[in-house]
PDB file of C-alpha atoms in Angstrom:
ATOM      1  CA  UNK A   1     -65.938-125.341 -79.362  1.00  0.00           C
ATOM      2  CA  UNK A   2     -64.861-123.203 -81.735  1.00  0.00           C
ATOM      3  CA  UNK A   3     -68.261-123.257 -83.981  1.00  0.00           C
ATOM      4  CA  UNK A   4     -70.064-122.084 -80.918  1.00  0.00           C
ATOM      5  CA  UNK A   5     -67.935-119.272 -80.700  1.00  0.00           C
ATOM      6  CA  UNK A   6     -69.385-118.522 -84.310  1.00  0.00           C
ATOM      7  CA  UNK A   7     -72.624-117.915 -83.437  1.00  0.00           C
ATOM      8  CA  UNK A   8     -74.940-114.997 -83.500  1.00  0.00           C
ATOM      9  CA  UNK A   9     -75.375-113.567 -80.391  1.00  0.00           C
ATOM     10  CA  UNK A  10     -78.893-114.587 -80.564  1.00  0.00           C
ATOM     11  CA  UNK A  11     -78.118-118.236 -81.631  1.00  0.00           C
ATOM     12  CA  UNK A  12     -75.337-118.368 -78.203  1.00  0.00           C
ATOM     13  CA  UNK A  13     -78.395-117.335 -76.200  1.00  0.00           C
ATOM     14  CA  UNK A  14     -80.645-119.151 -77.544  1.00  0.00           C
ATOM     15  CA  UNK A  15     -78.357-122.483 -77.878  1.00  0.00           C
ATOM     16  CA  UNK A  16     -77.227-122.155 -74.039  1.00  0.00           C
ATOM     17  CA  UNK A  17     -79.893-120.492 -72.376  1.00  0.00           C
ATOM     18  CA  UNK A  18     -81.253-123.362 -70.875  1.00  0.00           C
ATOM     19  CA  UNK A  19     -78.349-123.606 -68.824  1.00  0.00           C
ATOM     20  CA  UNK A  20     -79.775-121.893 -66.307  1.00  0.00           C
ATOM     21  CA  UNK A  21     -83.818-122.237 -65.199  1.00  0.00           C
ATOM     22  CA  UNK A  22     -85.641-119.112 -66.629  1.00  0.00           C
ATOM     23  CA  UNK A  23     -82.363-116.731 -66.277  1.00  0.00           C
ATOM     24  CA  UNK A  24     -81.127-116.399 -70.087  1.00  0.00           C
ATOM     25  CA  UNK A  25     -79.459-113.467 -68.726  1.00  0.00           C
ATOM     26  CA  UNK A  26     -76.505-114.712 -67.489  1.00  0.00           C
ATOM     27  CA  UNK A  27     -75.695-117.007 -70.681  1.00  0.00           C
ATOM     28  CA  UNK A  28     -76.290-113.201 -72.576  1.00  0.00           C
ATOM     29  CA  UNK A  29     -73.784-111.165 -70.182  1.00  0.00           C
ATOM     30  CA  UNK A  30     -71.239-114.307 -70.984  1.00  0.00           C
ATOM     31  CA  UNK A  31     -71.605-114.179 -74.314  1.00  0.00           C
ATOM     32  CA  UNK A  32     -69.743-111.037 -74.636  1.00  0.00           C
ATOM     33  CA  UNK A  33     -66.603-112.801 -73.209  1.00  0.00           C
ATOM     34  CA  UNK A  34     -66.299-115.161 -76.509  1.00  0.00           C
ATOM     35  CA  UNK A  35     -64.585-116.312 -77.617  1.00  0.00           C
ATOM     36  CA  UNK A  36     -64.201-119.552 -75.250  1.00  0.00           C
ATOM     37  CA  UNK A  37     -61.392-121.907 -75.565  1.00  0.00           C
ATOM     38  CA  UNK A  38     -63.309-124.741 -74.805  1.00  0.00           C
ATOM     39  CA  UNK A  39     -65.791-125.350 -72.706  1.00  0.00           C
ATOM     40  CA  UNK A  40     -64.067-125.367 -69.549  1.00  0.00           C
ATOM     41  CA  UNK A  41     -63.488-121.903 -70.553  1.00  0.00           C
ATOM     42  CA  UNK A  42     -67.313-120.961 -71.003  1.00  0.00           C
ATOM     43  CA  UNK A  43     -68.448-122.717 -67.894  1.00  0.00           C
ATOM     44  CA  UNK A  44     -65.853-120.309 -65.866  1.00  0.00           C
ATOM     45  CA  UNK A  45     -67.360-117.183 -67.739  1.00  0.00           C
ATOM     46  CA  UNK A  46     -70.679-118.634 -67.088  1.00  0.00           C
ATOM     47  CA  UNK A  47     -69.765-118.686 -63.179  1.00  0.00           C
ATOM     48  CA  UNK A  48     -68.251-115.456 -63.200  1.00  0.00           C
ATOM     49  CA  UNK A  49     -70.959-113.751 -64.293  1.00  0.00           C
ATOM     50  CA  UNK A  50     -73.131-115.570 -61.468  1.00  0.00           C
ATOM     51  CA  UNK A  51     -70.455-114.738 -59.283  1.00  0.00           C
ATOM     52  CA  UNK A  52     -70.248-110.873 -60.154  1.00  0.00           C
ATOM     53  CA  UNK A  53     -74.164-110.362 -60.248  1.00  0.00           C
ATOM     54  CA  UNK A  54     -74.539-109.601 -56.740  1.00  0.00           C
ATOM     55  CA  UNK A  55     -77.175-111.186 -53.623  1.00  0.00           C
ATOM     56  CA  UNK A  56     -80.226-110.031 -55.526  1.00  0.00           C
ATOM     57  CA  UNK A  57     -79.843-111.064 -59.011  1.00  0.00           C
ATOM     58  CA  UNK A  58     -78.217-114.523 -57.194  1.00  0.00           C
ATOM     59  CA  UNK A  59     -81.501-114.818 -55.414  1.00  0.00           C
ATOM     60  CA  UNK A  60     -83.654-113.726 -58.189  1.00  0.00           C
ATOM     61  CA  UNK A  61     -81.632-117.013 -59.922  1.00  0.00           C
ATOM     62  CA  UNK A  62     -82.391-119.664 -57.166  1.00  0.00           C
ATOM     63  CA  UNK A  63     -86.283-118.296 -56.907  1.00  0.00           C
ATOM     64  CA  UNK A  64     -86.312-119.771 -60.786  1.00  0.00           C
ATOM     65  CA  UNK A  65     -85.579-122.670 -59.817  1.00  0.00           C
ATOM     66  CA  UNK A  66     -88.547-125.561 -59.240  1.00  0.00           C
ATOM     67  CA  UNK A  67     -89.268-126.972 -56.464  1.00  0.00           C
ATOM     68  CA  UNK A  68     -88.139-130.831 -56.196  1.00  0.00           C
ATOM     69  CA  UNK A  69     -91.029-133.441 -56.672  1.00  0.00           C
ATOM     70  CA  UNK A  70     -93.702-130.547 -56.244  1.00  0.00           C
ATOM     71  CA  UNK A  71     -97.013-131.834 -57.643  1.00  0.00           C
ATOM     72  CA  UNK A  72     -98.317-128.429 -58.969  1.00  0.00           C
ATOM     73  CA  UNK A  73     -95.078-127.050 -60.703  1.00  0.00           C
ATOM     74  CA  UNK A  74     -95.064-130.683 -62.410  1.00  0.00           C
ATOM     75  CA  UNK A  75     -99.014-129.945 -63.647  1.00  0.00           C
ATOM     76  CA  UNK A  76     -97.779-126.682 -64.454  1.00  0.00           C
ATOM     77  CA  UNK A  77     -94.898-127.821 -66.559  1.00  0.00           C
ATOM     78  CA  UNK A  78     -91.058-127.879 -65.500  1.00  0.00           C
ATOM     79  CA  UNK A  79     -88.529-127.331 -68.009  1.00  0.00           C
ATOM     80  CA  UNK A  80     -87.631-129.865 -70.468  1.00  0.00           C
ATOM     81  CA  UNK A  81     -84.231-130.081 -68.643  1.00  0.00           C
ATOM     82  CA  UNK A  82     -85.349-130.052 -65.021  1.00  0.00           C
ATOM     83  CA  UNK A  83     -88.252-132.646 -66.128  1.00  0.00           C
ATOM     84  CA  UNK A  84     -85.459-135.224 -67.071  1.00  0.00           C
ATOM     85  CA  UNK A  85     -83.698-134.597 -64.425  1.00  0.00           C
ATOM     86  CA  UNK A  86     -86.279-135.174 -61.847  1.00  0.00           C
ATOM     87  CA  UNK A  87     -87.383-138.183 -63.624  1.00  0.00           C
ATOM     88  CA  UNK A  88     -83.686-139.876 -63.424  1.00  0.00           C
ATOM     89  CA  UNK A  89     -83.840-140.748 -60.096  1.00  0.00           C
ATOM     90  CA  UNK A  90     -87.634-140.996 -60.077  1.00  0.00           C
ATOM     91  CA  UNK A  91     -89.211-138.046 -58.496  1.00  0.00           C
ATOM     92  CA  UNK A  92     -92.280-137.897 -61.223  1.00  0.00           C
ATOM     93  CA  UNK A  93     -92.635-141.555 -59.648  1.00  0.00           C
ATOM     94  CA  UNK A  94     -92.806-141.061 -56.155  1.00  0.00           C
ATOM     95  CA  UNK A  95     -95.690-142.573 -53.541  1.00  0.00           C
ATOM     96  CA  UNK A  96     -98.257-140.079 -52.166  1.00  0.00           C
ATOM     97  CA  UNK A  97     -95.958-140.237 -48.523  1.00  0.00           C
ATOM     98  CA  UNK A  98     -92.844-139.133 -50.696  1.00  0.00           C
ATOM     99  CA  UNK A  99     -94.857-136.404 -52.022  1.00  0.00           C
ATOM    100  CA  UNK A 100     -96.023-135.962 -48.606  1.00  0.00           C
ATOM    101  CA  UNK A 101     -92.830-135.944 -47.246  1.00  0.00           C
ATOM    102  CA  UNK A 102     -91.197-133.843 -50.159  1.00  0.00           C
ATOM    103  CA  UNK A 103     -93.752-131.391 -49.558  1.00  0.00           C
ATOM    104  CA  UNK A 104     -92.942-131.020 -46.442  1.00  0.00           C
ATOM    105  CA  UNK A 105     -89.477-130.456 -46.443  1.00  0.00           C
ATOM    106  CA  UNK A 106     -89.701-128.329 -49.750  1.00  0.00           C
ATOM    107  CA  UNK A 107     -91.987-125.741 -47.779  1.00  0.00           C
ATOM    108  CA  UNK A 108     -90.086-126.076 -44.662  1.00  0.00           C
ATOM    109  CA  UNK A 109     -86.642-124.748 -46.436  1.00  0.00           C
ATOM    110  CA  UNK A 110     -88.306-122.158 -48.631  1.00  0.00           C
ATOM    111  CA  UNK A 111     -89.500-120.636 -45.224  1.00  0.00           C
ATOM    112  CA  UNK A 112     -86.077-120.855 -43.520  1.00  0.00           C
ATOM    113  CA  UNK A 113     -84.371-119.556 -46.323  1.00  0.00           C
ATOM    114  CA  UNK A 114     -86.564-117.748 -49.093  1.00  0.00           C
ATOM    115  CA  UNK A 115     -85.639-119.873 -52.330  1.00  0.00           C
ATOM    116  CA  UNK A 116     -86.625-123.805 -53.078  1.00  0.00           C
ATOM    117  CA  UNK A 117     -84.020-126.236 -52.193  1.00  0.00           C
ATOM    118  CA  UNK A 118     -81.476-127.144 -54.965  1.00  0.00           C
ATOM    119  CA  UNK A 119     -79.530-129.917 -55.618  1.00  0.00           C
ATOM    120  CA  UNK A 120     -77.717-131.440 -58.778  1.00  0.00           C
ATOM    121  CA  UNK A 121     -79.870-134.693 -58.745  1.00  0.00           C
ATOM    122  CA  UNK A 122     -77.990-135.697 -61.004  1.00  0.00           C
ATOM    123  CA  UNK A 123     -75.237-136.342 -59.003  1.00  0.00           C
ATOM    124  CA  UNK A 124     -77.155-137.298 -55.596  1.00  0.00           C
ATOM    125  CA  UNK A 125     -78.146-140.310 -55.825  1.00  0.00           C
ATOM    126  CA  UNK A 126     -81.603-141.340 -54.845  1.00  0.00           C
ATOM    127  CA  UNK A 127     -84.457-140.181 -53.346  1.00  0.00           C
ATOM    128  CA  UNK A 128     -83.808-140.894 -50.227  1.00  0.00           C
ATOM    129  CA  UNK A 129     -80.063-139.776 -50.751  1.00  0.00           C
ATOM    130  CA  UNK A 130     -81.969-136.416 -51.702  1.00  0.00           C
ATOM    131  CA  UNK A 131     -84.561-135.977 -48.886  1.00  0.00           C
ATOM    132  CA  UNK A 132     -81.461-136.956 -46.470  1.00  0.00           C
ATOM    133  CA  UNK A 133     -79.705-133.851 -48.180  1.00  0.00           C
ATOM    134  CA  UNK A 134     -82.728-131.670 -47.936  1.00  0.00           C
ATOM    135  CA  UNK A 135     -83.481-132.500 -44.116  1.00  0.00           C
ATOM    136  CA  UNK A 136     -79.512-132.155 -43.164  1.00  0.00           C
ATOM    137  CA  UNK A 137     -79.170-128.572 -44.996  1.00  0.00           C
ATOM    138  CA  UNK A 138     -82.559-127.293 -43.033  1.00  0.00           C
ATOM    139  CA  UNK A 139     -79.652-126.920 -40.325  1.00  0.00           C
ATOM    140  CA  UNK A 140     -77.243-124.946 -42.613  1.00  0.00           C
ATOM    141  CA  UNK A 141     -77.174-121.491 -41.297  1.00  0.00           C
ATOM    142  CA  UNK A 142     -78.497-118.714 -44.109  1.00  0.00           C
ATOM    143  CA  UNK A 143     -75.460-117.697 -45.906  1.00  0.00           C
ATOM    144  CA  UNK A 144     -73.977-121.077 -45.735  1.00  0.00           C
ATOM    145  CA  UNK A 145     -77.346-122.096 -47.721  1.00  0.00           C
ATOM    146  CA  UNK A 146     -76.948-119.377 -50.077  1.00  0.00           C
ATOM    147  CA  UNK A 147     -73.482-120.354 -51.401  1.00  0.00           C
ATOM    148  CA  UNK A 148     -74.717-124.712 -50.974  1.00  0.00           C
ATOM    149  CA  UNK A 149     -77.322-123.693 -53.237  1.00  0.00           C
ATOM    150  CA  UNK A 150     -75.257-121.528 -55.748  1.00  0.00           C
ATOM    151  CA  UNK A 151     -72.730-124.023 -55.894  1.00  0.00           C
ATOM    152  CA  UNK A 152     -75.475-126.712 -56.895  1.00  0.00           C
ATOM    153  CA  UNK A 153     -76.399-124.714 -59.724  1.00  0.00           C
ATOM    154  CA  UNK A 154     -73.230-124.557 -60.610  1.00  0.00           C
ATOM    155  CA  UNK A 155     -72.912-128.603 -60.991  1.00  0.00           C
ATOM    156  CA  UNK A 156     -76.514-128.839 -62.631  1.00  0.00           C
ATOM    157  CA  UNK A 157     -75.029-125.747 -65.624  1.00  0.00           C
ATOM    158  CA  UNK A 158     -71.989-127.573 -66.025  1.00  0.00           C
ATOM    159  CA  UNK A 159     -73.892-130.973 -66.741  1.00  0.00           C
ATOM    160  CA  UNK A 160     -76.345-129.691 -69.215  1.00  0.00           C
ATOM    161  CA  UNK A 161     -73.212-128.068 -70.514  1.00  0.00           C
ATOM    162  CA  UNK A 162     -72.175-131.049 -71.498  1.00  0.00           C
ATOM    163  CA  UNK A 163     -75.243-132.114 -72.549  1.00  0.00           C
ATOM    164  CA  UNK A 164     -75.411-128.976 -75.026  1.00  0.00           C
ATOM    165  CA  UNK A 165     -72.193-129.881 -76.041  1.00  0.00           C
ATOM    166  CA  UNK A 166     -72.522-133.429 -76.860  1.00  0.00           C
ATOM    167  CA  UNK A 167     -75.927-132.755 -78.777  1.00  0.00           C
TER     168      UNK A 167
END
């Protein structure tokens, strides 16, 4: 831990920033906590900042995120991290009814709630683990969603964490 609290600034951003989907700016507000006793430690700063950048900046954070198993953000290119992720429980391999089906739920939440679903897939299981999620959180009231979704986040940062870490 301790040579990534050696970095340059610009080297922490740039080495962590793809914690988070298109938001480098919470990995640059953490950076000025170094240095990080390990990386428990940096995953708490990490969260605090999240935690301490208010409902529009949180929103602003879940709008970056992709949609699951959505045809044109896949033609239009995910990130190399959400890519992977999708494609570990096969959602770049999914029948034209589980598009169909994702599709449908995906637009579905996004108008009850204003942000795409999110959920570590990592951690979920399956697909059909993950469209069971998605269909039983369309009933989540909207500030109950809010903090679901915030708190996946949180589980997807501290995996690639690791991932960062063990690279």
């Amino acid at each position: 831990m301790s040579d990534f609290n050696q970095l340059t600034r610009k080297a922490f951003i740039e080495r962590f920033g793809l914690l988070f989907e298109h938001s480098p700016w919470i990995v640059a507000q953490a950076e000025t906590m170094r240095p990080f006793k390990d990386l428990a430690a940096l995953h708490a700063g990490l969260t605090k900042v999240v935690a301490h950048a208010g409902p529009e900046a949180q929103l602003a954070l879940l709008r970056a995120h992709p949609k699951l198993a959505d045809k044109a953000q896949v033609k239009a290119g995910l990130t190399k991290e959400s890519a992977s992720e999708q494609a570990s429980v096969g959602l770049n391999a999914l029948t034209e009814a589980e598009f169909a089906r994702f599709h449908e739920l995906n637009t579905a939440y996004e108008a009850r709630f204003g942000f795409p679903f999110i959920l570590c897939v990592r951690l979920a299981g399956g697909k059909a683990d993950i469209l069971a999620a998605m269909e039983a959180r369309l009933g989540n009231d909207p500030q109950t969603e809010f903090s679901t979704a915030l708190a996946e986040v949180d589980k997807i940062v501290w995996l690639r964490l690791k991932d960062v870490e063990g690279a």
